[in-house]
Every structure is written in C-alpha cells, then in structure tokens.
Amino acid sequence: ALERATGQRLFDFAQKNLFSKIGIKDAYLGTDPEGIGDGGNGYLLTIQDMLRFGKLYLDNGMWQEKQIVSKEWVKKSLSLQVDRHGRGTANYGFQFWVRDFEGERVYFAWGWAGQFIFIIPSQNAAIAFASNHTGTLKPYFNAVTKIIQAGKK
C-alpha cells in the first residue's frame, strides 16, 4: 500500500524519510521475488542502528531537535491495539509489543532469534539486544527487569 501511495519502494521511502535522518546507513530490507518489501519484518540493522530507532521513539519522534516521526504517530503506535488480557507474552500496538515490568510500562520491537529494542520511558532508556537465541524470552525480560529495579534504587 505504501509503495502504491508513494510510488517508491518501501526501503527507498524508509531510507529517504527515516533512516538517513537518524544516521542509519547500513540497513537492509529483504524483498519477495517481485522486489516488494514486507515492512513488518525482514529489516537488518546493526545494534547501533537499532538503538538509534529506539532513541527516536524514546524521544517521541524527535532526533537532534527535529521532528522525524510525528509525536501523534509515536503515541498511537505504542498504544494498545490488541489487549491479550494477560495471556501470552505481551499486548500489541503497531509493530510494538507493550508490557509492564516491575509496574513500569515498556515497549519493545521483537525481531527474529533474539533481536530486541526495548523502550523504557520511566528510565529514559532504549536498550537493544542482538543475539541468535531462539529459546525462551526469559533472559531478555530478566535483563529489563533488573535495569528497572536498578533505576528505582
């Protein structure tokens, strides 16, 4: 839909309107056999670039005193769109999971095999993990819990 609306490939649109504005230079987006990017997954970013994206959201779409993503969109994309009523890993916004840790609201992007960007507004923190772990989420959730606990001391 975005490609039809803009006349640009998804990756080109993201590069021009987002990545280049926050210093992401080495992003990659996989495509289907017709060259169409998924958008919901398939991005490859360095851990530094994952942190850039997390920081952008932590700062409500601002980057170096410029509004890159509207504050309204950031708020809406982090708000609950799917409430799982305590079942499963977390609730869901627009491509962000929403969960409380230690009574603090946390948002996270969850990639394949242990790729995470956690946004913890109460700690003014964005945290990224890049691993190749396909098991339980417990190590990541434990780390976030410990960071929040440390910030409360």
C-alpha atoms as a PDB file:
ATOM      1  CA  ALA A   1       0.000   0.000   0.000  1.00  0.00           C
ATOM      2  CA  LEU A   2       2.809   2.428   0.891  1.00  0.00           C
ATOM      3  CA  GLU A   3       4.634   1.638  -2.331  1.00  0.00           C
ATOM      4  CA  ARG A   4       1.470   2.343  -4.354  1.00  0.00           C
ATOM      5  CA  ALA A   5       0.754   5.556  -2.433  1.00  0.00           C
ATOM      6  CA  THR A   6       4.291   6.974  -2.702  1.00  0.00           C
ATOM      7  CA  GLY A   7       5.475   5.467  -5.977  1.00  0.00           C
ATOM      8  CA  GLN A   8       8.653   4.401  -4.152  1.00  0.00           C
ATOM      9  CA  ARG A   9       9.955   1.066  -2.966  1.00  0.00           C
ATOM     10  CA  LEU A  10       9.408   0.635   0.762  1.00  0.00           C
ATOM     11  CA  PHE A  11      13.124   0.589   1.529  1.00  0.00           C
ATOM     12  CA  ASP A  12      13.778   3.708  -0.572  1.00  0.00           C
ATOM     13  CA  PHE A  13      10.959   5.521   1.210  1.00  0.00           C
ATOM     14  CA  ALA A  14      12.303   4.466   4.632  1.00  0.00           C
ATOM     15  CA  GLN A  15      15.854   5.426   3.660  1.00  0.00           C
ATOM     16  CA  LYS A  16      14.825   8.897   2.497  1.00  0.00           C
ATOM     17  CA  ASN A  17      12.290   9.743   5.210  1.00  0.00           C
ATOM     18  CA  LEU A  18      13.633   7.944   8.249  1.00  0.00           C
ATOM     19  CA  PHE A  19      16.979   6.159   8.121  1.00  0.00           C
ATOM     20  CA  SER A  20      19.051   8.939   6.566  1.00  0.00           C
ATOM     21  CA  LYS A  21      17.605  11.443   9.041  1.00  0.00           C
ATOM     22  CA  ILE A  22      18.746   9.491  12.111  1.00  0.00           C
ATOM     23  CA  GLY A  23      22.105   8.316  10.796  1.00  0.00           C
ATOM     24  CA  ILE A  24      21.219   4.764   9.755  1.00  0.00           C
ATOM     25  CA  LYS A  25      23.496   3.911   6.831  1.00  0.00           C
ATOM     26  CA  ASP A  26      23.698   0.122   6.673  1.00  0.00           C
ATOM     27  CA  ALA A  27      20.059  -1.011   6.786  1.00  0.00           C
ATOM     28  CA  TYR A  28      18.782  -3.760   4.551  1.00  0.00           C
ATOM     29  CA  LEU A  29      15.252  -4.956   3.788  1.00  0.00           C
ATOM     30  CA  GLY A  30      14.567  -8.331   2.271  1.00  0.00           C
ATOM     31  CA  THR A  31      12.019  -8.486  -0.525  1.00  0.00           C
ATOM     32  CA  ASP A  32       9.778 -11.053  -2.138  1.00  0.00           C
ATOM     33  CA  PRO A  33      10.500 -12.394  -5.665  1.00  0.00           C
ATOM     34  CA  GLU A  34       8.777  -9.315  -7.140  1.00  0.00           C
ATOM     35  CA  GLY A  35      11.039  -6.971  -5.176  1.00  0.00           C
ATOM     36  CA  ILE A  36       8.362  -5.847  -2.717  1.00  0.00           C
ATOM     37  CA  GLY A  37       9.467  -5.266   0.871  1.00  0.00           C
ATOM     38  CA  ASP A  38       7.380  -6.726   3.668  1.00  0.00           C
ATOM     39  CA  GLY A  39       7.733  -3.841   6.118  1.00  0.00           C
ATOM     40  CA  GLY A  40       6.607  -5.876   9.110  1.00  0.00           C
ATOM     41  CA  ASN A  41       9.822  -7.864   9.199  1.00  0.00           C
ATOM     42  CA  GLY A  42      12.953  -8.572   7.235  1.00  0.00           C
ATOM     43  CA  TYR A  43      14.929  -5.467   8.201  1.00  0.00           C
ATOM     44  CA  LEU A  44      18.572  -5.965   9.066  1.00  0.00           C
ATOM     45  CA  LEU A  45      20.093  -3.278  11.268  1.00  0.00           C
ATOM     46  CA  THR A  46      23.284  -3.023  13.282  1.00  0.00           C
ATOM     47  CA  ILE A  47      22.832  -2.886  17.027  1.00  0.00           C
ATOM     48  CA  GLN A  48      23.861   0.784  16.925  1.00  0.00           C
ATOM     49  CA  ASP A  49      21.106   1.473  14.392  1.00  0.00           C
ATOM     50  CA  MET A  50      18.603  -0.480  16.487  1.00  0.00           C
ATOM     51  CA  LEU A  51      19.486   1.880  19.338  1.00  0.00           C
ATOM     52  CA  ARG A  52      19.003   4.893  17.061  1.00  0.00           C
ATOM     53  CA  PHE A  53      15.498   3.687  16.284  1.00  0.00           C
ATOM     54  CA  GLY A  54      14.794   3.065  19.974  1.00  0.00           C
ATOM     55  CA  LYS A  55      16.084   6.522  20.897  1.00  0.00           C
ATOM     56  CA  LEU A  56      13.888   8.101  18.214  1.00  0.00           C
ATOM     57  CA  TYR A  57      10.826   6.503  19.808  1.00  0.00           C
ATOM     58  CA  LEU A  58      12.006   7.250  23.345  1.00  0.00           C
ATOM     59  CA  ASP A  59      12.165  10.921  22.333  1.00  0.00           C
ATOM     60  CA  ASN A  60       8.669  10.910  20.797  1.00  0.00           C
ATOM     61  CA  GLY A  61       9.893  11.009  17.212  1.00  0.00           C
ATOM     62  CA  MET A  62      12.480  13.767  17.748  1.00  0.00           C
ATOM     63  CA  TRP A  63      16.063  13.433  16.545  1.00  0.00           C
ATOM     64  CA  GLN A  64      18.606  16.161  17.214  1.00  0.00           C
ATOM     65  CA  GLU A  65      15.877  18.749  17.734  1.00  0.00           C
ATOM     66  CA  LYS A  66      13.992  17.791  14.537  1.00  0.00           C
ATOM     67  CA  GLN A  67      10.638  16.022  14.463  1.00  0.00           C
ATOM     68  CA  ILE A  68      11.249  12.987  12.216  1.00  0.00           C
ATOM     69  CA  VAL A  69       8.152  10.975  13.124  1.00  0.00           C
ATOM     70  CA  SER A  70       5.092  12.803  14.405  1.00  0.00           C
ATOM     71  CA  LYS A  71       4.583  12.659  18.149  1.00  0.00           C
ATOM     72  CA  GLU A  72       0.988  11.600  17.494  1.00  0.00           C
ATOM     73  CA  TRP A  73       2.118   8.594  15.434  1.00  0.00           C
ATOM     74  CA  VAL A  74       4.637   7.527  18.068  1.00  0.00           C
ATOM     75  CA  LYS A  75       1.951   7.693  20.747  1.00  0.00           C
ATOM     76  CA  LYS A  76      -0.581   5.815  18.621  1.00  0.00           C
ATOM     77  CA  SER A  77       1.878   3.117  17.540  1.00  0.00           C
ATOM     78  CA  LEU A  78       2.837   2.459  21.168  1.00  0.00           C
ATOM     79  CA  SER A  79      -0.757   2.385  22.399  1.00  0.00           C
ATOM     80  CA  LEU A  80      -2.631  -0.862  22.861  1.00  0.00           C
ATOM     81  CA  GLN A  81      -4.235  -2.106  19.682  1.00  0.00           C
ATOM     82  CA  VAL A  82      -4.594  -5.711  20.837  1.00  0.00           C
ATOM     83  CA  ASP A  83      -5.183  -6.413  24.521  1.00  0.00           C
ATOM     84  CA  ARG A  84      -4.380 -10.041  25.217  1.00  0.00           C
ATOM     85  CA  HIS A  85      -5.858  -9.781  28.738  1.00  0.00           C
ATOM     86  CA  GLY A  86      -2.762 -11.177  30.429  1.00  0.00           C
ATOM     87  CA  ARG A  87      -2.424 -14.133  28.062  1.00  0.00           C
ATOM     88  CA  GLY A  88       0.832 -14.611  26.230  1.00  0.00           C
ATOM     89  CA  THR A  89       3.965 -12.552  26.107  1.00  0.00           C
ATOM     90  CA  ALA A  90       2.563  -9.024  25.917  1.00  0.00           C
ATOM     91  CA  ASN A  91      -0.117  -6.820  24.412  1.00  0.00           C
ATOM     92  CA  TYR A  92       0.375  -5.254  20.994  1.00  0.00           C
ATOM     93  CA  GLY A  93       0.476  -1.816  19.400  1.00  0.00           C
ATOM     94  CA  PHE A  94       1.527  -1.069  15.807  1.00  0.00           C
ATOM     95  CA  GLN A  95       4.626  -3.281  15.434  1.00  0.00           C
ATOM     96  CA  PHE A  96       5.456  -2.791  19.120  1.00  0.00           C
ATOM     97  CA  TRP A  97       4.738  -5.114  21.994  1.00  0.00           C
ATOM     98  CA  VAL A  98       3.501  -3.478  25.199  1.00  0.00           C
ATOM     99  CA  ARG A  99       4.171  -4.965  28.619  1.00  0.00           C
ATOM    100  CA  ASP A 100       4.599  -3.865  32.228  1.00  0.00           C
ATOM    101  CA  PHE A 101       7.819  -4.777  34.029  1.00  0.00           C
ATOM    102  CA  GLU A 102       8.019  -4.003  37.745  1.00  0.00           C
ATOM    103  CA  GLY A 103       4.964  -1.772  37.346  1.00  0.00           C
ATOM    104  CA  GLU A 104       6.610   0.255  34.557  1.00  0.00           C
ATOM    105  CA  ARG A 105       5.240   0.365  31.007  1.00  0.00           C
ATOM    106  CA  VAL A 106       7.776  -0.919  28.474  1.00  0.00           C
ATOM    107  CA  TYR A 107       7.526  -1.093  24.685  1.00  0.00           C
ATOM    108  CA  PHE A 108       9.549  -3.426  22.537  1.00  0.00           C
ATOM    109  CA  ALA A 109      10.191  -4.364  18.957  1.00  0.00           C
ATOM    110  CA  TRP A 110      10.791  -8.103  18.688  1.00  0.00           C
ATOM    111  CA  GLY A 111      12.836  -9.455  15.825  1.00  0.00           C
ATOM    112  CA  TRP A 112      13.890 -12.928  14.864  1.00  0.00           C
ATOM    113  CA  ALA A 113      16.152 -15.015  17.141  1.00  0.00           C
ATOM    114  CA  GLY A 114      16.718 -12.562  19.945  1.00  0.00           C
ATOM    115  CA  GLN A 115      16.717  -9.193  18.203  1.00  0.00           C
ATOM    116  CA  PHE A 116      15.005  -6.695  20.508  1.00  0.00           C
ATOM    117  CA  ILE A 117      14.651  -2.964  21.007  1.00  0.00           C
ATOM    118  CA  PHE A 118      13.234  -2.133  24.446  1.00  0.00           C
ATOM    119  CA  ILE A 119      11.987   1.378  25.214  1.00  0.00           C
ATOM    120  CA  ILE A 120      11.684   2.169  28.922  1.00  0.00           C
ATOM    121  CA  PRO A 121      10.340   5.726  29.285  1.00  0.00           C
ATOM    122  CA  SER A 122      10.484   5.743  33.108  1.00  0.00           C
ATOM    123  CA  GLN A 123      14.237   5.113  32.908  1.00  0.00           C
ATOM    124  CA  ASN A 124      14.762   7.312  29.828  1.00  0.00           C
ATOM    125  CA  ALA A 125      16.358   4.238  28.271  1.00  0.00           C
ATOM    126  CA  ALA A 126      16.445   2.427  24.960  1.00  0.00           C
ATOM    127  CA  ILE A 127      18.099  -0.981  25.056  1.00  0.00           C
ATOM    128  CA  ALA A 128      18.937  -3.266  22.142  1.00  0.00           C
ATOM    129  CA  PHE A 129      19.822  -6.935  22.061  1.00  0.00           C
ATOM    130  CA  ALA A 130      21.283  -8.687  19.045  1.00  0.00           C
ATOM    131  CA  SER A 131      21.676 -12.411  19.531  1.00  0.00           C
ATOM    132  CA  ASN A 132      20.991 -15.734  17.937  1.00  0.00           C
ATOM    133  CA  HIS A 133      18.813 -17.186  20.680  1.00  0.00           C
ATOM    134  CA  THR A 134      15.619 -18.958  19.694  1.00  0.00           C
ATOM    135  CA  GLY A 135      14.673 -20.187  23.162  1.00  0.00           C
ATOM    136  CA  THR A 136      12.726 -18.566  25.968  1.00  0.00           C
ATOM    137  CA  LEU A 137      12.385 -14.790  26.305  1.00  0.00           C
ATOM    138  CA  LYS A 138      13.301 -15.011  29.976  1.00  0.00           C
ATOM    139  CA  PRO A 139      16.928 -13.760  29.624  1.00  0.00           C
ATOM    140  CA  TYR A 140      15.773 -10.572  27.909  1.00  0.00           C
ATOM    141  CA  PHE A 141      12.861  -9.954  30.256  1.00  0.00           C
ATOM    142  CA  ASN A 142      15.103 -10.596  33.276  1.00  0.00           C
ATOM    143  CA  ALA A 143      17.626  -8.033  31.992  1.00  0.00           C
ATOM    144  CA  VAL A 144      14.900  -5.407  31.513  1.00  0.00           C
ATOM    145  CA  THR A 145      13.523  -6.143  34.983  1.00  0.00           C
ATOM    146  CA  LYS A 146      16.986  -5.721  36.550  1.00  0.00           C
ATOM    147  CA  ILE A 147      17.517  -2.407  34.728  1.00  0.00           C
ATOM    148  CA  ILE A 148      14.199  -1.097  36.009  1.00  0.00           C
ATOM    149  CA  GLN A 149      14.934  -2.309  39.547  1.00  0.00           C
ATOM    150  CA  ALA A 150      18.359  -0.637  39.474  1.00  0.00           C
ATOM    151  CA  GLY A 151      16.779   2.619  38.327  1.00  0.00           C
ATOM    152  CA  LYS A 152      14.385   2.584  41.266  1.00  0.00           C
ATOM    153  CA  LYS A 153      17.181   2.400  43.864  1.00  0.00           C
END
